[in-house]
Tab-separated table of C-alpha atoms in Angstrom:
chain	number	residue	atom	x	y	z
C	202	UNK	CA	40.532	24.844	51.012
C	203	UNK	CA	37.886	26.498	48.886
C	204	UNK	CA	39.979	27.362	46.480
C	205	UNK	CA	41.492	23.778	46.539
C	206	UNK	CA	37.962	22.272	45.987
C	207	UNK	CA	37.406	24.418	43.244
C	208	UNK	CA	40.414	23.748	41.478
C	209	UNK	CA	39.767	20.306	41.281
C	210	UNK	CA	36.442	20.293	40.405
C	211	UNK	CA	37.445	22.131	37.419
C	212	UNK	CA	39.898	20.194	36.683
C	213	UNK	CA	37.837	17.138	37.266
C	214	UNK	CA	34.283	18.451	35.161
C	215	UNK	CA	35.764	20.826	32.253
C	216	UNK	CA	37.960	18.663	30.004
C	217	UNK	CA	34.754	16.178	30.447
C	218	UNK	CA	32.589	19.128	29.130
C	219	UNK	CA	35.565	20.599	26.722
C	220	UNK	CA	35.900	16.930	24.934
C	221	UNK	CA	32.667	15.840	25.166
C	222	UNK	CA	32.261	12.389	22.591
C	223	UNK	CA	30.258	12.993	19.489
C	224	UNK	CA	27.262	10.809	19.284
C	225	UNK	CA	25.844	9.714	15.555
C	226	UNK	CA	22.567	8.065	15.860
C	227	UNK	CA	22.526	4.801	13.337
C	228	UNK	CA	18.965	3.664	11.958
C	229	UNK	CA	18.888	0.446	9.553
C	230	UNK	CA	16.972	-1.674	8.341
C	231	UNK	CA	18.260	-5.209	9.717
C	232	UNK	CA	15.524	-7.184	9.717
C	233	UNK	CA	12.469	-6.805	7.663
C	234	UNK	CA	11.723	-6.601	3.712
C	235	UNK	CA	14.460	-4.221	3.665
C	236	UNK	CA	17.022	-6.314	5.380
C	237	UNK	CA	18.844	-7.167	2.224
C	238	UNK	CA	20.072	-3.870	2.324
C	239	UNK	CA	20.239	-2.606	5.810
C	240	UNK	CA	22.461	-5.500	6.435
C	241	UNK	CA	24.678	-4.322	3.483
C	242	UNK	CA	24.469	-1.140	5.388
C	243	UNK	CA	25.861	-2.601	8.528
C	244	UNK	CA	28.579	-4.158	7.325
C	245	UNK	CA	29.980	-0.576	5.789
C	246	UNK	CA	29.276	0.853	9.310
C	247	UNK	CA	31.345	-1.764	10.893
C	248	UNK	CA	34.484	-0.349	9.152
C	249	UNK	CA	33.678	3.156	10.114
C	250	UNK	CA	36.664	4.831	12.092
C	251	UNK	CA	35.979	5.688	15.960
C	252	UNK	CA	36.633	9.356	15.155
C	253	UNK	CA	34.546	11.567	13.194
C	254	UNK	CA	36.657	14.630	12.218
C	255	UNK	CA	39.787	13.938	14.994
C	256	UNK	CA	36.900	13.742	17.148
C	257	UNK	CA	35.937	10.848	19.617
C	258	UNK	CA	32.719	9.080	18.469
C	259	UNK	CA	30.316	6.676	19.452
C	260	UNK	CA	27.812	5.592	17.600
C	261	UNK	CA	24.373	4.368	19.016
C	262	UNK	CA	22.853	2.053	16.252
C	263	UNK	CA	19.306	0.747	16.174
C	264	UNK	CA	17.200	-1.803	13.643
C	265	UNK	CA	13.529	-0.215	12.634
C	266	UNK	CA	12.724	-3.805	11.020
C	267	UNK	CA	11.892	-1.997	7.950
C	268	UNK	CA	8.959	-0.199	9.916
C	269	UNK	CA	8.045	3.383	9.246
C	270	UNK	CA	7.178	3.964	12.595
C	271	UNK	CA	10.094	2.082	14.394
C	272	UNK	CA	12.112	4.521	12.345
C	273	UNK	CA	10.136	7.170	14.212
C	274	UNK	CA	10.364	5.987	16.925
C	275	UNK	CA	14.096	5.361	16.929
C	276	UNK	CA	14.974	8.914	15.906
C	277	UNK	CA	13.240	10.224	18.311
C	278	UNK	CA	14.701	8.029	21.106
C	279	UNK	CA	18.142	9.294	19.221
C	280	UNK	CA	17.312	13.298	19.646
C	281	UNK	CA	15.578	12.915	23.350
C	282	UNK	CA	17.739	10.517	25.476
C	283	UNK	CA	20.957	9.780	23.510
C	284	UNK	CA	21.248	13.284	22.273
C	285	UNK	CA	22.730	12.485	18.656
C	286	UNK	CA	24.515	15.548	17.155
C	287	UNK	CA	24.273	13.442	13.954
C	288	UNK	CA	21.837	10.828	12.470
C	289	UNK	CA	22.785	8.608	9.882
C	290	UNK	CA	19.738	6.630	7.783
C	291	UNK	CA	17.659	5.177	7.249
C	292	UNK	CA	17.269	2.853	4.021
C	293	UNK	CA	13.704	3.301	3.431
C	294	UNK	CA	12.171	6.533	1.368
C	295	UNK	CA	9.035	6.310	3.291
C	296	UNK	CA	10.942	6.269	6.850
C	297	UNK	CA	13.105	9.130	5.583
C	298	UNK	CA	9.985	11.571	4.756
C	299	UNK	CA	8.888	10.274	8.618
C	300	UNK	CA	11.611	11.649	10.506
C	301	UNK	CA	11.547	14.984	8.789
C	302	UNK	CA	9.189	16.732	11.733
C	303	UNK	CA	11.887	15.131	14.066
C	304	UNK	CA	14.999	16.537	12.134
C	305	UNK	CA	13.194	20.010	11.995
C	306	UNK	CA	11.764	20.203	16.154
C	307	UNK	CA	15.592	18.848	17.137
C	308	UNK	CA	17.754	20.732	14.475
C	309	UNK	CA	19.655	17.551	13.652
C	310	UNK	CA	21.315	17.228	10.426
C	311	UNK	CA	20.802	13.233	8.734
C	312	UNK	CA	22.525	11.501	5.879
C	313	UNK	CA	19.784	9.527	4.620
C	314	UNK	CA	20.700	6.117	3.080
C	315	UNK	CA	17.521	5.792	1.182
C	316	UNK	CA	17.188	6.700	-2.521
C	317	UNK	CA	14.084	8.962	-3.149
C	318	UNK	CA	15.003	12.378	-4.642
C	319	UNK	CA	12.057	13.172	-2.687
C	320	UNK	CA	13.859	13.385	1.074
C	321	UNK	CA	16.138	16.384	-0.344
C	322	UNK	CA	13.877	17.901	-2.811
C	323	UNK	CA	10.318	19.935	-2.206
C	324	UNK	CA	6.842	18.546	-4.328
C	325	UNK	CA	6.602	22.799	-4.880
C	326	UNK	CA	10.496	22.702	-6.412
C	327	UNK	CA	11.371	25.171	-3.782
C	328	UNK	CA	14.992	24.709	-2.698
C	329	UNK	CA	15.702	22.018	0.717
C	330	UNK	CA	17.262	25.180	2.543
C	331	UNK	CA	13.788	26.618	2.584
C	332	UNK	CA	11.887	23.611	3.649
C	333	UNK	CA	11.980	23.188	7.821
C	334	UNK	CA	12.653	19.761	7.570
C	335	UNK	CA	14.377	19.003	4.669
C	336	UNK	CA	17.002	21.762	5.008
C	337	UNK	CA	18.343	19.380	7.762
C	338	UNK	CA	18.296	16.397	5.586
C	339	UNK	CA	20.653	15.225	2.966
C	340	UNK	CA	21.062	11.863	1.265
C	341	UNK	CA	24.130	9.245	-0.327
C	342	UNK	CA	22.316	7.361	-3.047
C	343	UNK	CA	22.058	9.263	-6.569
C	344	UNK	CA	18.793	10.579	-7.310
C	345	UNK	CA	16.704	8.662	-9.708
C	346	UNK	CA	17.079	11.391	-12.746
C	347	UNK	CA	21.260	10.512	-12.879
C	348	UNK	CA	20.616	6.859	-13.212
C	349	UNK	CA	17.524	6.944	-15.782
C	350	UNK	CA	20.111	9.215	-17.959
C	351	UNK	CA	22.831	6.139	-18.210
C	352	UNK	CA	19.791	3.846	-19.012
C	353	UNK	CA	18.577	6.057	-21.620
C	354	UNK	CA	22.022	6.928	-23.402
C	355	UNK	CA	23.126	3.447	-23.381
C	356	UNK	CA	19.647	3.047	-25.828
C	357	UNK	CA	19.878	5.725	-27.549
C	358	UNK	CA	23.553	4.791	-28.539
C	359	UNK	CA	22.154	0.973	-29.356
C	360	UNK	CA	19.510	2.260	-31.577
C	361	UNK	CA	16.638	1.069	-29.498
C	362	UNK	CA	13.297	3.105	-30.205
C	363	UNK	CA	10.366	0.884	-28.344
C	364	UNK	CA	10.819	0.172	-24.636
C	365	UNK	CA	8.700	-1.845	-22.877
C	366	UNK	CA	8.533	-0.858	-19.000
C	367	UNK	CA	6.762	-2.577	-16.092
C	368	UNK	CA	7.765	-1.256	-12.149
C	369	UNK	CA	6.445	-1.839	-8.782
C	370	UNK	CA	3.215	-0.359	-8.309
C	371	UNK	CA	4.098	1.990	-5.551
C	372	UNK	CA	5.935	5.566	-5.735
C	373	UNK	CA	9.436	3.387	-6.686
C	374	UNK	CA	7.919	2.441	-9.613
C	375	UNK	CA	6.072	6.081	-10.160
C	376	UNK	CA	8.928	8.383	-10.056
C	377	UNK	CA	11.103	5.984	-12.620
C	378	UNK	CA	8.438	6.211	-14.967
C	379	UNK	CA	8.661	9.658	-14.744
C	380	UNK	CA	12.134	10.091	-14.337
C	381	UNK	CA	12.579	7.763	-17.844
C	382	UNK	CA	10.356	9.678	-19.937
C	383	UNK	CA	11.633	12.948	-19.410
C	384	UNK	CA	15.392	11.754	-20.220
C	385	UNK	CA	13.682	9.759	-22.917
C	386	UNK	CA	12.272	13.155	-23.708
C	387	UNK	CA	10.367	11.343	-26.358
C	388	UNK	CA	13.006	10.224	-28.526
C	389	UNK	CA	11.973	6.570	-27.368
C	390	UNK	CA	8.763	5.578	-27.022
C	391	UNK	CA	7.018	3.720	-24.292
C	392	UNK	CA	4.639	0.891	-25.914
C	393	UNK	CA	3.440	-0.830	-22.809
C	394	UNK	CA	3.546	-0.219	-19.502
C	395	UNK	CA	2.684	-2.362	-16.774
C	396	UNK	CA	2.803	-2.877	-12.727
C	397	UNK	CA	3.201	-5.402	-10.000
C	398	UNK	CA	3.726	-5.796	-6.239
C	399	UNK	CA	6.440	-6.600	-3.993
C	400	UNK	CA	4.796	-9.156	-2.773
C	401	UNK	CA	3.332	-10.609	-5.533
C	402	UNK	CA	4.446	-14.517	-6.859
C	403	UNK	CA	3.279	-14.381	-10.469
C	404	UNK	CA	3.213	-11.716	-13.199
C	405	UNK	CA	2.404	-13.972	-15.957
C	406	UNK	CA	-0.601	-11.565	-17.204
C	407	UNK	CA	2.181	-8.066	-17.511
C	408	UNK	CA	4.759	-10.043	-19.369
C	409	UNK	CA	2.202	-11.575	-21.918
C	410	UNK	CA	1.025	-8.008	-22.883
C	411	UNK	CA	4.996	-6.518	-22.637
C	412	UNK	CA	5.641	-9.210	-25.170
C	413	UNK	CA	2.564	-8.359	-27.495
C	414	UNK	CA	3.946	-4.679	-27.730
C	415	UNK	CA	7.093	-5.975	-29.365
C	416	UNK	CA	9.950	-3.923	-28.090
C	417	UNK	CA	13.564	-3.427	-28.785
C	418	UNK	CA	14.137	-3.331	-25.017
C	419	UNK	CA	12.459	-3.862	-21.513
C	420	UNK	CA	13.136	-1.805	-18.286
C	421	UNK	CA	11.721	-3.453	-15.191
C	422	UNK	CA	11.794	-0.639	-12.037
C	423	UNK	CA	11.960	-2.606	-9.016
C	424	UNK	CA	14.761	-2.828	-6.330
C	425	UNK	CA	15.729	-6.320	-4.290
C	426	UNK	CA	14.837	-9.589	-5.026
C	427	UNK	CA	10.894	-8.716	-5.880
C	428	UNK	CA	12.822	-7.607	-9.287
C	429	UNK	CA	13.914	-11.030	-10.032
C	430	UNK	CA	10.442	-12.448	-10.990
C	431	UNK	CA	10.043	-9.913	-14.268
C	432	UNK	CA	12.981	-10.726	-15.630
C	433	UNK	CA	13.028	-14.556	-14.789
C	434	UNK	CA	9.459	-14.656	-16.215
C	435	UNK	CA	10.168	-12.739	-19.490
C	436	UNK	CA	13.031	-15.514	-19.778
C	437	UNK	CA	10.525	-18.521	-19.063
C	438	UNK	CA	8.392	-16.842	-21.873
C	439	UNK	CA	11.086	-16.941	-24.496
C	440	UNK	CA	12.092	-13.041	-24.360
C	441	UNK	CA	15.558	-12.690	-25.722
C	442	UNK	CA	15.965	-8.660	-26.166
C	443	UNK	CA	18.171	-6.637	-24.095
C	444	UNK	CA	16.818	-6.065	-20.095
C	445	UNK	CA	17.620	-2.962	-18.210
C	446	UNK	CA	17.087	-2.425	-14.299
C	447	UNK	CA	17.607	-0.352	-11.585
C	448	UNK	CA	20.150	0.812	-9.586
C	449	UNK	CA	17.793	-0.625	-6.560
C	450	UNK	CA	18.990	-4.257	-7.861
C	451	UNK	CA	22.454	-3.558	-5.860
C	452	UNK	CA	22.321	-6.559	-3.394
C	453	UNK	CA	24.019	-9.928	-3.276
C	454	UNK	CA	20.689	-11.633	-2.877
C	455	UNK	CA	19.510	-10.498	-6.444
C	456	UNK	CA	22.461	-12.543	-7.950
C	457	UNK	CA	21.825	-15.895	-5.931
C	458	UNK	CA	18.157	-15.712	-6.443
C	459	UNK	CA	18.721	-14.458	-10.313
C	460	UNK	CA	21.105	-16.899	-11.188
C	461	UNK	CA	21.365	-17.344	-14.859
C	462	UNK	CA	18.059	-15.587	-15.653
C	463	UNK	CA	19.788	-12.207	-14.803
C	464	UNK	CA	22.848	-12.787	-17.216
C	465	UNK	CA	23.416	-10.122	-19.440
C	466	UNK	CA	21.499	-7.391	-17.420
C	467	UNK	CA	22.278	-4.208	-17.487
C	468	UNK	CA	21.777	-1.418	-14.893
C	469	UNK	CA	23.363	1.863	-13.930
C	470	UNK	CA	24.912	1.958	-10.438
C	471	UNK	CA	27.455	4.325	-8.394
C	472	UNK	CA	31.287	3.484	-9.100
C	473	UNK	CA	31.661	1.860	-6.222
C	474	UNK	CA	30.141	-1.619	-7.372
C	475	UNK	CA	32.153	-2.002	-10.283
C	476	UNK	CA	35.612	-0.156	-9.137
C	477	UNK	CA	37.815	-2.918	-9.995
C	478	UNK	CA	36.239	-2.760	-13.929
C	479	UNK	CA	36.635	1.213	-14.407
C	480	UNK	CA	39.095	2.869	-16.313
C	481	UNK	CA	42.094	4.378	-14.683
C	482	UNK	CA	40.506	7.546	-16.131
C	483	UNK	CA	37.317	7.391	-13.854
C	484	UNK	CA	38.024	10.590	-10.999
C	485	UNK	CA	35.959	8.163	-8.409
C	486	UNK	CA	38.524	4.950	-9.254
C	487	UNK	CA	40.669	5.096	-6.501
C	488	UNK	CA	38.558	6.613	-3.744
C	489	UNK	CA	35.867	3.239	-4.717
C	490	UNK	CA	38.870	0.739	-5.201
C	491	UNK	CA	40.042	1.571	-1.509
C	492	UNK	CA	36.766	1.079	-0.429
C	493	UNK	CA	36.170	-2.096	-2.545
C	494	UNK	CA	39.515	-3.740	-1.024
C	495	UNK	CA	38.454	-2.702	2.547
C	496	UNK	CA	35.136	-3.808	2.435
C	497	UNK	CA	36.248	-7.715	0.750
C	498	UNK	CA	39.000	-8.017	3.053
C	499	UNK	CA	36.149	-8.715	5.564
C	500	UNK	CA	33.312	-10.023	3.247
C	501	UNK	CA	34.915	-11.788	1.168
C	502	UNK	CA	35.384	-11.250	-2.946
C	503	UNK	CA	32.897	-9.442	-5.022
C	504	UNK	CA	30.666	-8.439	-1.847
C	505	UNK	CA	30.807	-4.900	-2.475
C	506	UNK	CA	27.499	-3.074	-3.109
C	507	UNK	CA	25.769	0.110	-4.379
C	508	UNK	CA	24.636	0.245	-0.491
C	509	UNK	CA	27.774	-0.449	1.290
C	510	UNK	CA	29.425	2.002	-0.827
C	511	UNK	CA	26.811	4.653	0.387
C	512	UNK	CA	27.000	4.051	4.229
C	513	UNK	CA	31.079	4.091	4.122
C	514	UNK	CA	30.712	7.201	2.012
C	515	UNK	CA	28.355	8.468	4.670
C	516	UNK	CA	31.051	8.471	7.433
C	517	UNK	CA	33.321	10.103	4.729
C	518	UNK	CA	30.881	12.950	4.095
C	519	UNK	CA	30.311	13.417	7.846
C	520	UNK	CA	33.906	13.144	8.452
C	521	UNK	CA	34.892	16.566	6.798
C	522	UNK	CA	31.617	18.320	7.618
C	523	UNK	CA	32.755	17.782	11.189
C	524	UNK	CA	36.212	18.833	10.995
C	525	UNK	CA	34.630	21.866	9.516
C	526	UNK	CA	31.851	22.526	12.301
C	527	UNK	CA	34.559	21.977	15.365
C	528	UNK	CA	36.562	24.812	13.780
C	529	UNK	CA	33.088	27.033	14.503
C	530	UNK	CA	34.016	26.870	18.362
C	531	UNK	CA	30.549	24.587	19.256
C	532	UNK	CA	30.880	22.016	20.962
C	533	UNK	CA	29.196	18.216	20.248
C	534	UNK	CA	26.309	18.018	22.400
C	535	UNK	CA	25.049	21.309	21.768
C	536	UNK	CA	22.390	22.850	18.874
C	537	UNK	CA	25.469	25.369	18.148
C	538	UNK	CA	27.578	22.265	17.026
C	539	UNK	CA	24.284	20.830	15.129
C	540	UNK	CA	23.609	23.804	13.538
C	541	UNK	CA	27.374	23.978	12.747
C	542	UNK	CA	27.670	20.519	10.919
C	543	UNK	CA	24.733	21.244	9.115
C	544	UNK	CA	26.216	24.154	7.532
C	545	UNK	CA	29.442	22.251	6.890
C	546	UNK	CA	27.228	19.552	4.907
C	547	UNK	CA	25.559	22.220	2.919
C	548	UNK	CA	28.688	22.967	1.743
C	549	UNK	CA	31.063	20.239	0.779
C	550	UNK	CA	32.891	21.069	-2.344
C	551	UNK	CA	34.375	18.517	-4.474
C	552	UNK	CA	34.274	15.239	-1.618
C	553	UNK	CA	35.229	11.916	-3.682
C	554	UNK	CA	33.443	9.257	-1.713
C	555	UNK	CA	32.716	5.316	-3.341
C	556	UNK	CA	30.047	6.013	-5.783
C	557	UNK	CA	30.494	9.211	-6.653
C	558	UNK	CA	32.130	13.151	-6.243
C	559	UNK	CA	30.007	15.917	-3.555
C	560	UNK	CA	29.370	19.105	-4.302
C	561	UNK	CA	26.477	20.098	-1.785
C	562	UNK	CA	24.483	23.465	-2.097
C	563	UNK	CA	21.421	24.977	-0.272
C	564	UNK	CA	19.603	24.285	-4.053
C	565	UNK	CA	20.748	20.776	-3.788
C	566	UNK	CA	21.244	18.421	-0.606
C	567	UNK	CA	22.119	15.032	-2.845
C	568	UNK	CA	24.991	16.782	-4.619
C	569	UNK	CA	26.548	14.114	-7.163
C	570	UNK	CA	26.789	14.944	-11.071
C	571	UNK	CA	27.454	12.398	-13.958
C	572	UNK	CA	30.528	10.960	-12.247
C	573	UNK	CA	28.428	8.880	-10.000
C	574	UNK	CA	26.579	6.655	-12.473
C	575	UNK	CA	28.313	4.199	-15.087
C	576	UNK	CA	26.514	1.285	-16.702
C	577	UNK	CA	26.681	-1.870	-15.430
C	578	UNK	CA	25.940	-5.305	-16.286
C	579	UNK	CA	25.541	-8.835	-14.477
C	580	UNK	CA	28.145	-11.471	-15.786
C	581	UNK	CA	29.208	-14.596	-14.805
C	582	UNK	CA	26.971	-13.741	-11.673
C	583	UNK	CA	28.885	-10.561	-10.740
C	584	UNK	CA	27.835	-6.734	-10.559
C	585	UNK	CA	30.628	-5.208	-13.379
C	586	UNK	CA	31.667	-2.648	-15.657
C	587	UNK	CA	29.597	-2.283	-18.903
C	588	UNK	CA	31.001	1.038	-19.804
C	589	UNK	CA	30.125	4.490	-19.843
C	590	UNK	CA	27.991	5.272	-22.973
């Protein structure tokens, strides 16, 4: 009889323990100032497989209402009760850089959906391996230095010498006007440079003095629809000249608040927001296309953005770093399998996700080259293909 009861309570308790689900925390921004693209976010994650490298999933997704601290709050909920062996998010910079202390006390890897270079790379330039936080973080959107490279070719190829720039007046708007001078690396010159809030409803006073300085071009650093009111303005005011933005411009809102001010603009994004426009040549094409159809069978036509691209190419990126951890022998649920899929992340090798192609070392935790920025411009109030200059 004893050895009846034991028999069945390993048959009922070890396959349970053997195939235990994998849990992937989720943290978006739904609601809040950020909820034009957490909801972008959320509709990617909807179309995520139940399986994460053959593997059972289930994911455990919670809104931080743009909050730094909710963010907090929320990872920490993920590593102490639901016991993530993955977290995926968030879309802020600022809630990112939070949740490093958590990543580093839990040893849990995250795929960041936010853009700052700064998640993945030390102030002191040491490598993210070597940082006890950031060597468990890694990030989908291209870091600001691959973007302000297609902004900066396309002038240079247009013969454009004076560039006007005004960006929000908060470390967005900081690290492009660093990241644009050094790939200006002074072959074009800044003659004005000016700043303005998210929040703020007029910037009447920056575009006066942009316009004094005369410039062959203006490049306004802001991301969502705060980065409607430059452009719209320098309109009102009679500018006519060529207007570059950011990447961070990406959402469906900027276009219906935009309207016909943002004609013409152009702006580097990943591949994966103008797939249907690239040439057959482009090694992202087909991976972005797929994703493009996918994501507007559901949405609807031209829905696609820079940020659903990133949050399907995070289940992509996790997909294979998984199927590489499970062949480690650790188990989901356990630091062994955490410490595993880390690893596996560090290094992915040649991974063609939506806006762009992986290559992941301990030196670098973003991992996309040149093929994951093209130029695009707004047109007949869609994102498209401007070319690759």
């Amino acid at each position: 009889m004893k050895k009846l009861y034991a028999a069945l309570l390993t048959t009922l308790f070890t396959p349970a323990l053997a195939n235990a689900d994998m849990v992937v925390g989720v943290d978006l921004s739904s609601t809040g100032p950020a909820a034009a693209i957490g909801i972008q976010s959320q509709n990617a994650i909807d179309l995520w497989p139940q399986t994460m490298g053959g593997e059972k999933v289930r994911y455990v997704v919670l809104d931080d209402g743009s909050d730094v601290s909710n963010a907090v709050k929320n990872t920490r909920k993920f590593t102490s009760e639901d016991k993530v062996d993955l977290i995926v998010g968030p879309n802020l910079t600022a809630a990112a850089l939070a949740m490093l202390d958590v990543l580093r006390e839990s040893e849990t890897p995250m795929i960041a959906l936010a853009a700052g270079g700064v998640i993945v790379q030390n102030p002191d330039g040491t490598p993210p391996a070597k940082d006890p936080g950031r060597r468990w973080a890694f990030k989908m959107p291209q870091n600001d230095v691959l973007m302000a490279n297609v902004i900066v070719n396309d002038m240079l190829n247009k013969g454009y010498k004076k560039v006007a720039f005004i960006g929000f007046a908060d470390s967005y708007g900081d690290v492009w006007w660093s990241e644009f001078n050094k790939a200006a690396n002074a072959k074009i010159k800044v003659v004005a440079r000016e700043s303005f809030n998210r929040t703020d409803t007029s910037v009447a006073g920056q575009v006066l003095k942009l316009l004094s300085a005369k410039p062959d071009a203006i490049l306004i650093a802001g991301a969502g629809t705060p980065a409607v009111l430059p452009e719209r303005t320098l309109r009102e005011r009679g500018y006519a000249g060529p207007i570059y933005q950011t990447h961070g411009i990406g959402t469906l809102e900027v276009l219906q608040i935009g309207g016909k001010a943002m004609e013409g603009t152009l702006f580097p994004t990943g591949p994966g927001v103008v797939a249907r426009g690239l040439p057959d040549s482009n090694p992202v094409k087909k991976v972005a296309l797929d994703f493009t159809q996918k994501y507007e069978a559901k949405h609807g036509a031209n829905t696609a953005t820079q940020f659903a691209g990133d949050a399907y190419g995070a289940w992509m990126l996790a997909d294979q770093a998984v199927t590489h951890a499970l062949k480690t022998g650790a188990k989901p649920g356990t630091v062994e399998f955490r410490r595993a899929l880390r690893d596996a992340l560090e290094n992915t090798k040649e991974l063609v996700v939506p806006n762009g192609v992986f290559n992941i070392t301990p030196d670098n935790h973003q991992g996309f080259d040149h093929r994951a920025a093209v130029l695009g411009i707004i047109k007949d109030g869609q994102f498209q293909y401007a070319g690759d200059k």
